[in-house]
Amino acid sequence: MLIPARMSEAEEQRWVRVMLDKLAAQESRRTLGDAELAERARRLSEQYFEGRARPRSVRWVTNQNTRWGSCTPSDGSIRLSHRLQGMPEYVVDYVLCHELAHLLVPGHGPRFWRLLEAYPRTERARGYLEGVVAADRLPHVPGARDE
Ligand SMILES: [Zn+2]
């Protein structure tokens, strides 16, 4: 790290803390690449669906603003909205599981949800996403989120 020479020790320590906080924030927001995303989907399929869901491609897309994920069972492709990037891992995993489950069961009938019960944080992740949607709909309070 480059530290300006004339900082006092207290300034220096504060500066180092700020930089470390920034690094930590970047780290926690680091997003998976498409290859890592595909690997993760493979692992989730193994863990929760006995490896039966086998997507042919899994990737991030930026043109999906009303859905968190989508899949095309006929060609085995899964797409995740880039808006999930930076959300907790269990939420991304839930959306992956959701789309993986669609490769096995189309639609949102009882069979579909029974399948998803295998993923233990389904309810929690759905609550999180509902919260995000609700927060988006709140009226904008001037000054509240502007910094
Ligand atoms: Zn669905």
PDB file of C-alpha atoms in Angstrom, residues 7 17 28 38 41 44 56 66 71-72 90 130 139:
ATOM      1  CA  MET A   7       0.425  11.536   7.469  1.00  0.00           C
ATOM      2  CA  ARG A  17      -8.735   1.076   8.084  1.00  0.00           C
ATOM      3  CA  SER A  28     -17.964  -9.572  -0.384  1.00  0.00           C
ATOM      4  CA  ALA A  38     -22.159 -23.169 -13.963  1.00  0.00           C
ATOM      5  CA  ALA A  41     -25.313 -25.011 -10.456  1.00  0.00           C
ATOM      6  CA  LEU A  44     -26.438 -27.626  -6.244  1.00  0.00           C
ATOM      7  CA  ARG A  56     -26.128 -26.944 -20.608  1.00  0.00           C
ATOM      8  CA  THR A  66     -38.761  -8.375 -14.000  1.00  0.00           C
ATOM      9  CA  CYS A  71     -34.619 -21.210 -18.015  1.00  0.00           C
ATOM     10  CA  THR A  72     -35.328 -22.855 -21.345  1.00  0.00           C
ATOM     11  CA  TYR A  90     -28.086 -18.332  -0.287  1.00  0.00           C
ATOM     12  CA  GLU A 130     -39.930 -10.181  -1.743  1.00  0.00           C
ATOM     13  CA  PRO A 139     -41.868   6.032  -2.622  1.00  0.00           C
TER      14      PRO A 139
END
